[in-house]
Every structure is written in structure tokens, then in C-alpha cells.
CSV table of C-alpha atoms and ligand atoms in Angstrom, one decimal:
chain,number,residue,atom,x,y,z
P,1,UNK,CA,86.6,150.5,179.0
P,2,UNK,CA,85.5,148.0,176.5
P,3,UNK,CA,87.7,144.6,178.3
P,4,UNK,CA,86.2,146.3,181.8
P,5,UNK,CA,82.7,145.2,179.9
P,6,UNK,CA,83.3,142.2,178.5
P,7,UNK,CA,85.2,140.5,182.2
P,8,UNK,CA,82.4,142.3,183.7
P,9,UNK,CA,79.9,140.1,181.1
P,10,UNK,CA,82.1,137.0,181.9
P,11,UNK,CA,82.1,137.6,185.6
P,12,UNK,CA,78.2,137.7,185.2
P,13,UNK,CA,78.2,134.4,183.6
P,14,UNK,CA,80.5,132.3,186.1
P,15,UNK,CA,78.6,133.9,189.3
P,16,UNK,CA,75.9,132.5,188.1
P,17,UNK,CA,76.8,128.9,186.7
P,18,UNK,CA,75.2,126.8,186.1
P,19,UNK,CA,73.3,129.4,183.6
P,20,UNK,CA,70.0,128.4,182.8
P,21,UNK,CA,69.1,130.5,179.4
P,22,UNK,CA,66.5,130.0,178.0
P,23,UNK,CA,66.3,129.9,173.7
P,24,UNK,CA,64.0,132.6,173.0
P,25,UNK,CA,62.6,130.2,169.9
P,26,UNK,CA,59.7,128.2,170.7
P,27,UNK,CA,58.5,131.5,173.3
P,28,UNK,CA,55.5,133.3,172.9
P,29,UNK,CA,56.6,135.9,170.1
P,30,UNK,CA,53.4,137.7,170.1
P,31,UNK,CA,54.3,138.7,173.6
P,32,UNK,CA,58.2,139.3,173.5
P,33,UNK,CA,58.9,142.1,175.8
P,34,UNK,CA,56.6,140.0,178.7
P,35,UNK,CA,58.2,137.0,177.6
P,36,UNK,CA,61.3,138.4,178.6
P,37,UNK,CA,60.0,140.1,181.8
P,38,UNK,CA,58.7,137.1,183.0
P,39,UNK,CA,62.0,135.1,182.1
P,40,UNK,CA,63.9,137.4,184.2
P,41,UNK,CA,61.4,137.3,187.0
P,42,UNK,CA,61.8,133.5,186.8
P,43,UNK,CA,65.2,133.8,187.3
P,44,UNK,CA,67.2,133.4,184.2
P,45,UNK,CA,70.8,134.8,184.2
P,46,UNK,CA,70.7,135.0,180.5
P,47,UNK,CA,68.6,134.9,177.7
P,48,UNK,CA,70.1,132.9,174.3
P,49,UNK,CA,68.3,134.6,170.7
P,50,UNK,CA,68.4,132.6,167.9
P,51,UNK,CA,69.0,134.3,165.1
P,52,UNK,CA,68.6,132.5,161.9
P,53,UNK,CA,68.7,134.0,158.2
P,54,UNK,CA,66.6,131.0,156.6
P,55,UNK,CA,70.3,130.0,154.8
P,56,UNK,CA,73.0,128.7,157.2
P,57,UNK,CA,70.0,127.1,158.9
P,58,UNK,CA,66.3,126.2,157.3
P,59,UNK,CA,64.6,128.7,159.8
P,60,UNK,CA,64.1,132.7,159.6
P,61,UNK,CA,63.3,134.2,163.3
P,62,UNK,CA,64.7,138.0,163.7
P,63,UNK,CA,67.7,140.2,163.4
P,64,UNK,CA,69.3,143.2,165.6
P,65,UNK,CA,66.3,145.2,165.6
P,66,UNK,CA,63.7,143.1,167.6
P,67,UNK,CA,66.9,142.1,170.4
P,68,UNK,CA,67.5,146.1,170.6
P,69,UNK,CA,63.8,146.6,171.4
P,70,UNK,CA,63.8,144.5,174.0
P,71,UNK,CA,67.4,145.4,175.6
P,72,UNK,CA,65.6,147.9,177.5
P,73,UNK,CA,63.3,145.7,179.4
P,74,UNK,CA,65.8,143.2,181.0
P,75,UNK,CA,69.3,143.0,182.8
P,76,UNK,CA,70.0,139.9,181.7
P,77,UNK,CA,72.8,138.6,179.7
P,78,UNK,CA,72.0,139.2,176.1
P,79,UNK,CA,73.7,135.9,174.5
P,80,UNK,CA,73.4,136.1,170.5
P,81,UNK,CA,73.7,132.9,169.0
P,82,UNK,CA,74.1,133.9,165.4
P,83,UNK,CA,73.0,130.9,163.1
P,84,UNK,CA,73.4,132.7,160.2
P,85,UNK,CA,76.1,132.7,157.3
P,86,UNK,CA,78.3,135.8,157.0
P,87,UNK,CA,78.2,136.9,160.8
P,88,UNK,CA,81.0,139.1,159.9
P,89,UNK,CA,78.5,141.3,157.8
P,90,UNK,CA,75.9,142.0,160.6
P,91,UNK,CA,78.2,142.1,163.8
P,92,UNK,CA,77.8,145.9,164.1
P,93,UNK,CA,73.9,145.4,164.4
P,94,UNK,CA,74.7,143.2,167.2
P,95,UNK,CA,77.0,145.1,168.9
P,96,UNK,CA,74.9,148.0,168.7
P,97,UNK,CA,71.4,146.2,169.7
P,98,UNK,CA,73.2,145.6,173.2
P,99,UNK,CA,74.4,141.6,172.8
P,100,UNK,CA,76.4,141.0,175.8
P,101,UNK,CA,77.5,137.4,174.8
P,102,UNK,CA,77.8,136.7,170.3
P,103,UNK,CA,78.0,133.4,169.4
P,104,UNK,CA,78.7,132.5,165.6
P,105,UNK,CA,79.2,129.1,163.9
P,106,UNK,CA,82.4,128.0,162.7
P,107,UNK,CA,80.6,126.1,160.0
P,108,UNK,CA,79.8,129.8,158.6
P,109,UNK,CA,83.1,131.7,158.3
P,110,UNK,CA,86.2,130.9,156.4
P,111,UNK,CA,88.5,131.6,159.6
P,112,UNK,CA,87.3,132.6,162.7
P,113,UNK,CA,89.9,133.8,164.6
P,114,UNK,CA,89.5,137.3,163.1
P,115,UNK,CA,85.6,137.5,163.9
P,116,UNK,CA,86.1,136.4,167.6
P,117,UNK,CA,88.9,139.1,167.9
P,118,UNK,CA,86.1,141.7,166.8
P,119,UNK,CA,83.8,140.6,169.2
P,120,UNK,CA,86.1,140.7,171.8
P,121,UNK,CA,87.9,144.4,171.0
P,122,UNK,CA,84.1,145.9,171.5
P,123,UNK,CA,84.0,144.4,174.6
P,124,UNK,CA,82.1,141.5,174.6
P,125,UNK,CA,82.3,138.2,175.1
P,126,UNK,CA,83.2,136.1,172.0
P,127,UNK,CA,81.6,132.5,171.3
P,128,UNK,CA,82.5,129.4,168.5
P,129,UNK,CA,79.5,127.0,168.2
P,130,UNK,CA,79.6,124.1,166.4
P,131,UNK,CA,77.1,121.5,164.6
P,132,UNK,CA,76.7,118.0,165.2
P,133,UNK,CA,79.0,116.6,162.9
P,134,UNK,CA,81.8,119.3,163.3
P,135,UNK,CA,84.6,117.8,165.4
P,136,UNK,CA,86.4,119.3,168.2
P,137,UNK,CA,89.5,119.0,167.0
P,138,UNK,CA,88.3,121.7,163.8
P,139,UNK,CA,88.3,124.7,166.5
P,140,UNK,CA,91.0,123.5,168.3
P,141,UNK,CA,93.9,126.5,167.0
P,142,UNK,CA,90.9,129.0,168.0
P,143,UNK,CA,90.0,127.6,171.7
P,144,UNK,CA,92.5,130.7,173.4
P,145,UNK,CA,90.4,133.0,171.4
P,146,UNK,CA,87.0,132.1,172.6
P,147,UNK,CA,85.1,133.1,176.2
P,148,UNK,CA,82.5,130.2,175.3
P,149,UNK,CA,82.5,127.3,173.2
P,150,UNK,CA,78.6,126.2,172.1
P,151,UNK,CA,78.3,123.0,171.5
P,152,UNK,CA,75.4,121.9,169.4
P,153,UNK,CA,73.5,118.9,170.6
P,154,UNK,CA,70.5,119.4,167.9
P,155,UNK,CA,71.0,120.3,164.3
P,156,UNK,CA,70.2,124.3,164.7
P,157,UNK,CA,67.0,125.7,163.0
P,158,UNK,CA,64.6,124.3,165.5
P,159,UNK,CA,63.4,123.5,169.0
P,160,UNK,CA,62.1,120.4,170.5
P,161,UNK,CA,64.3,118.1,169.1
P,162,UNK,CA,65.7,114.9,170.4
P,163,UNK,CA,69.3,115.5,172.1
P,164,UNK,CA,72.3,114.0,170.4
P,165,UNK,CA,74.2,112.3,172.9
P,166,UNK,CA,77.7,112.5,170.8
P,167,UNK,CA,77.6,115.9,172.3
P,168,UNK,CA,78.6,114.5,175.5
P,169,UNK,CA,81.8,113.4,174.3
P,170,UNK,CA,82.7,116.6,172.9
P,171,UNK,CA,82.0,118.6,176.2
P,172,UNK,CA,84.4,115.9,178.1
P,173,UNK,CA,86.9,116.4,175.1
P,174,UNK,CA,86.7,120.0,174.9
P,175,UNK,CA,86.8,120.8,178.9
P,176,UNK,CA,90.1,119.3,178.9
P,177,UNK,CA,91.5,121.7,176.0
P,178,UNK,CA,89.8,124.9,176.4
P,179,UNK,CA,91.7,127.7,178.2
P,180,UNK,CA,90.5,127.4,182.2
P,181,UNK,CA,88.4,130.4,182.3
P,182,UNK,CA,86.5,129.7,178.6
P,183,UNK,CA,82.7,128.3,179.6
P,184,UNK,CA,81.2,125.3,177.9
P,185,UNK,CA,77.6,125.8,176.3
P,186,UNK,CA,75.1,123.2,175.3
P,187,UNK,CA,72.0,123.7,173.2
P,188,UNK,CA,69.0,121.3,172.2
P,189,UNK,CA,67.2,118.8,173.7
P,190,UNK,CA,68.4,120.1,177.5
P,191,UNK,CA,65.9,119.1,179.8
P,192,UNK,CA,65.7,117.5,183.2
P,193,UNK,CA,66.9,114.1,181.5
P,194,UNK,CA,69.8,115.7,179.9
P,195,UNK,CA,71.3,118.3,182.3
P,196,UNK,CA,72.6,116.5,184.2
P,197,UNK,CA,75.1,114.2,182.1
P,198,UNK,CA,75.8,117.8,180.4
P,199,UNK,CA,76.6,119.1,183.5
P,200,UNK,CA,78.6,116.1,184.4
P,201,UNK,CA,80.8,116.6,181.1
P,202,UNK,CA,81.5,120.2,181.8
P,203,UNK,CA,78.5,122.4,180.0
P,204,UNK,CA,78.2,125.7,182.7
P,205,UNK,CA,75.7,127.1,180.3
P,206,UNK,CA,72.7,125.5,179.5
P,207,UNK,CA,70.4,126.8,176.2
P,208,UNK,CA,66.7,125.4,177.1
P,209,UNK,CA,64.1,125.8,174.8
P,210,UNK,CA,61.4,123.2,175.1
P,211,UNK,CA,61.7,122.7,178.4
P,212,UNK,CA,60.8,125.9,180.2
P,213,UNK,CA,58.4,127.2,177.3
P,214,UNK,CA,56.4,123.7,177.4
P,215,UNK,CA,56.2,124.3,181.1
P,216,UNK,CA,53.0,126.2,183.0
P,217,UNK,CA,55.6,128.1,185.6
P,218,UNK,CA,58.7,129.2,183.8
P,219,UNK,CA,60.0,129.9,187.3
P,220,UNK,CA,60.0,125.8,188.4
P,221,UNK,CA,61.0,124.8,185.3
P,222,UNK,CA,64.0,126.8,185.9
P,223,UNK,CA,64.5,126.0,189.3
P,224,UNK,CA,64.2,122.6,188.6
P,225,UNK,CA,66.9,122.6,185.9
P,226,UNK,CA,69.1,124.7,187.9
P,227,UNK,CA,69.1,121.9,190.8
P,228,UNK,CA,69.8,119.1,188.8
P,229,UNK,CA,73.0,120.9,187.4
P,230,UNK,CA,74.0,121.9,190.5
P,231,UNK,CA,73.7,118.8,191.9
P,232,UNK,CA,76.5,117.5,189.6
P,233,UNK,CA,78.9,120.4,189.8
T,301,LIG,C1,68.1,125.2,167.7
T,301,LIG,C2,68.2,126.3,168.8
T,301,LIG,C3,68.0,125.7,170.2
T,301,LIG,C4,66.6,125.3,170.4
T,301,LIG,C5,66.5,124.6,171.7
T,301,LIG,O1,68.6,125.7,166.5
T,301,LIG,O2,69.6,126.8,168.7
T,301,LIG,O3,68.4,126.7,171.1
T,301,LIG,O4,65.7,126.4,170.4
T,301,LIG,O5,65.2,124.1,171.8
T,301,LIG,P1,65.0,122.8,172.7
T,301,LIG,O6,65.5,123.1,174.1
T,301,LIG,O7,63.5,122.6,172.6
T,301,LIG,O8,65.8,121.7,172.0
């Protein structure tokens, strides 16, 4: 059952590459459950949460319990992006709120092969992000072990931020290593500037903060980035 779930989750996320998701950071959190309603209704595949714990990162936002809440309310792909340290130690809270994608840093574990075996014997899809200054070659024994590979293009703990364009080099270094069906991810500073390089590099998901929840009509701002990713694919 549980590897029927997570290819389902991964078959989810390649129908609809490029995957527009938008950060659910700089959003409207007085509103969260018709943020998210009107996120899906714009059309996004997924939705990314950034979870920080105010010590891997400078930044507190929310745990498992405000995710599970809003679970309910949307189809979309739940993508967990865990900037916190010890992932290991609130995994379960995860699993159980409903994420459909968990994404931890390798800056925060010791080893993550184990952790990304976890997330991938409950049946979900298992993610390895990595800062700025990590290089690719650091995750390289863990690549076979990863659905998606999040590539940082920001230092994490904040939205609007300028994009790092080192990141580009990464996504061109790490398409030709990863196993064929793992997905490159790219998060900060994606907007209709920066898509499209990303794209062009190999990114197939696309974590957008600033640039949709700037935007009037979540729907265009969507649209628009989709287009330009498309256009390179
Ligand atoms: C930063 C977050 C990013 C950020 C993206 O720690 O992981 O997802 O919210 O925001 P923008 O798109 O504005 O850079």
C-alpha cells in the first residue's frame, strides 16, 4: 500500500511539471484555509510549507498541527519543506498531518540516508535540500535515495529575497547525476526573471513565494510562471 502512495504522489508531481508551488510563507496567514482554497482554484499542483523552528533557520512559522488543519481543504500535493534541525524527531507529525512530499536539509542531520528511507517506507515521497553554500557533490552517495532534490537558491528563513544565481550551476550539475526519475526543486527568488534559466537547468518544481503572493490574481501569476517554464522544457 504505502509505495502504491508514494508513486502515486510522484506520478502527481511529473503529470504536472513544471509544478508551480507556491511557499505558503509570505501568504496571508490570517486567512490560511482560503489562502489555500484559492491557491488550488488558481491552479497550483502543490503547495510547499515552510516549516521553520527559529534554530536551523532565524524564522519560527508552524508545525504539523496547522498543515493537518488544512489537509482537509485541498487536493493538492502537501510538500513539507522542513527547515528545521532534528527532522528526525518530528517526522511522525508530518506523516500524520497528511504531507505528501517531506523535504529535510542535509545541513541538519548527521547522515541522511536513514531519514529519507523513513520517509519513503511510509509512503511518501522523500526530499534532500540543500543551502547555498552546500555543494552537490556533499549529497552525492544519497542521490538514489531521494524522489526530489531542493535546491536552495536563497538562504532559507525568508521570502523576497534576491535569487542566487550559483544555483544554476548546481541544477545543470545535479540533473546529470541524479537517478532519471528523481525531480529537481528550486526555492527563492523564482519569479518570471528566473524561471526560466531554472527551468533551462533542469528545476521541474518551482517553490514561488513573492511572486504569486505580491501578485493581485494568484491565478495569472501562476499562469504566467507556468508558461515561461514550459516554454523551455
Ligand atoms: C525561504 C523559503 C522560500 C521563500 C520563497 O526560506 O524556503 O520558499 O518563501 O520566497 P520568494 O519566492 O519570495 O523568494
Amino acid at each position: 500500500m504505502s509505495q502504491h502512495k508514494r508513486q502515486d504522489i510522484l506520478t502527481r508531481l511529473r503529470d504536472a511539471a513544471p509544478v508551480i508551488a507556491p511557499s505558503m510563507l509570505k501568504c496571508d496567514f490570517g486567512n490560511l484555509k482560503r489562502e489555500v482554497e484559492r491557491l488550488e482554484r488558481a491552479g497550483a499542483a502543490a503547495l510547499q510549507f515552510d516549516v521553520m523552528d527559529g534554530h536551523f533557520v532565524p524564522n519560527l512559522t508552524y508545525g504539523p498541527a496547522v498543515i493537518e488543519r488544512l489537509r482537509p481543504h485541498a487536493e493538492a500535493v502537501f510538500d513539507a519543506h522542513l527547515m528545521i534541525s532534528d527532522p528526525a524527531f518530528y517526522l511522525d507529525g508530518f506523516l500524520e498531518a497528511g504531507c505528501d512530499l517531506i523535504t529535510f536539509h542535509y545541513e541538519a542531520v548527521p547522515e541522511p540516508g536513514p531519514l529519507l528511507g523513513r520517509i519513503r517506507e511510509a509512503g511518501r515521497a522523500a526530499g534532500l535540500a540543500i543551502n547555498p553554500g552546500t555543494p552537490v557533490e556533499s549529497i552525492e552517495p544519497y542521490l538514489e535515495a531521494c524522489d526530489v532534490v531542493l535546491v536552495m537558491s536563497v538562504e532559507p528563513g525568508f521570502g523576497g529575497q534576491a535569487f542566487i544565481p550559483s544555483a544554476l550551476d548546481k541544477l545543470r550539475r545535479l540533473r546529470d547525476r541524479v537517478p532519471r526519475t528523481t525531480l529537481l526543486s528550486i526555492d527563492g527568488g523564482i519569479g518570471p526573471e528566473t524561471i526560466g534559466p531554472c527551468a533551462r537547468a533542469g528545476a521541474r518544481i518551482f517553490a514561488v513565494g513573492s511572486a504569486i503572493f505580491d501578485a493581485n490574481d494568484y491565478r495569472r501569476a501562476i499562469e504566467q510562471l507556468r508558461q515561461l517554464a514550459e516554454a523551455i522544457a
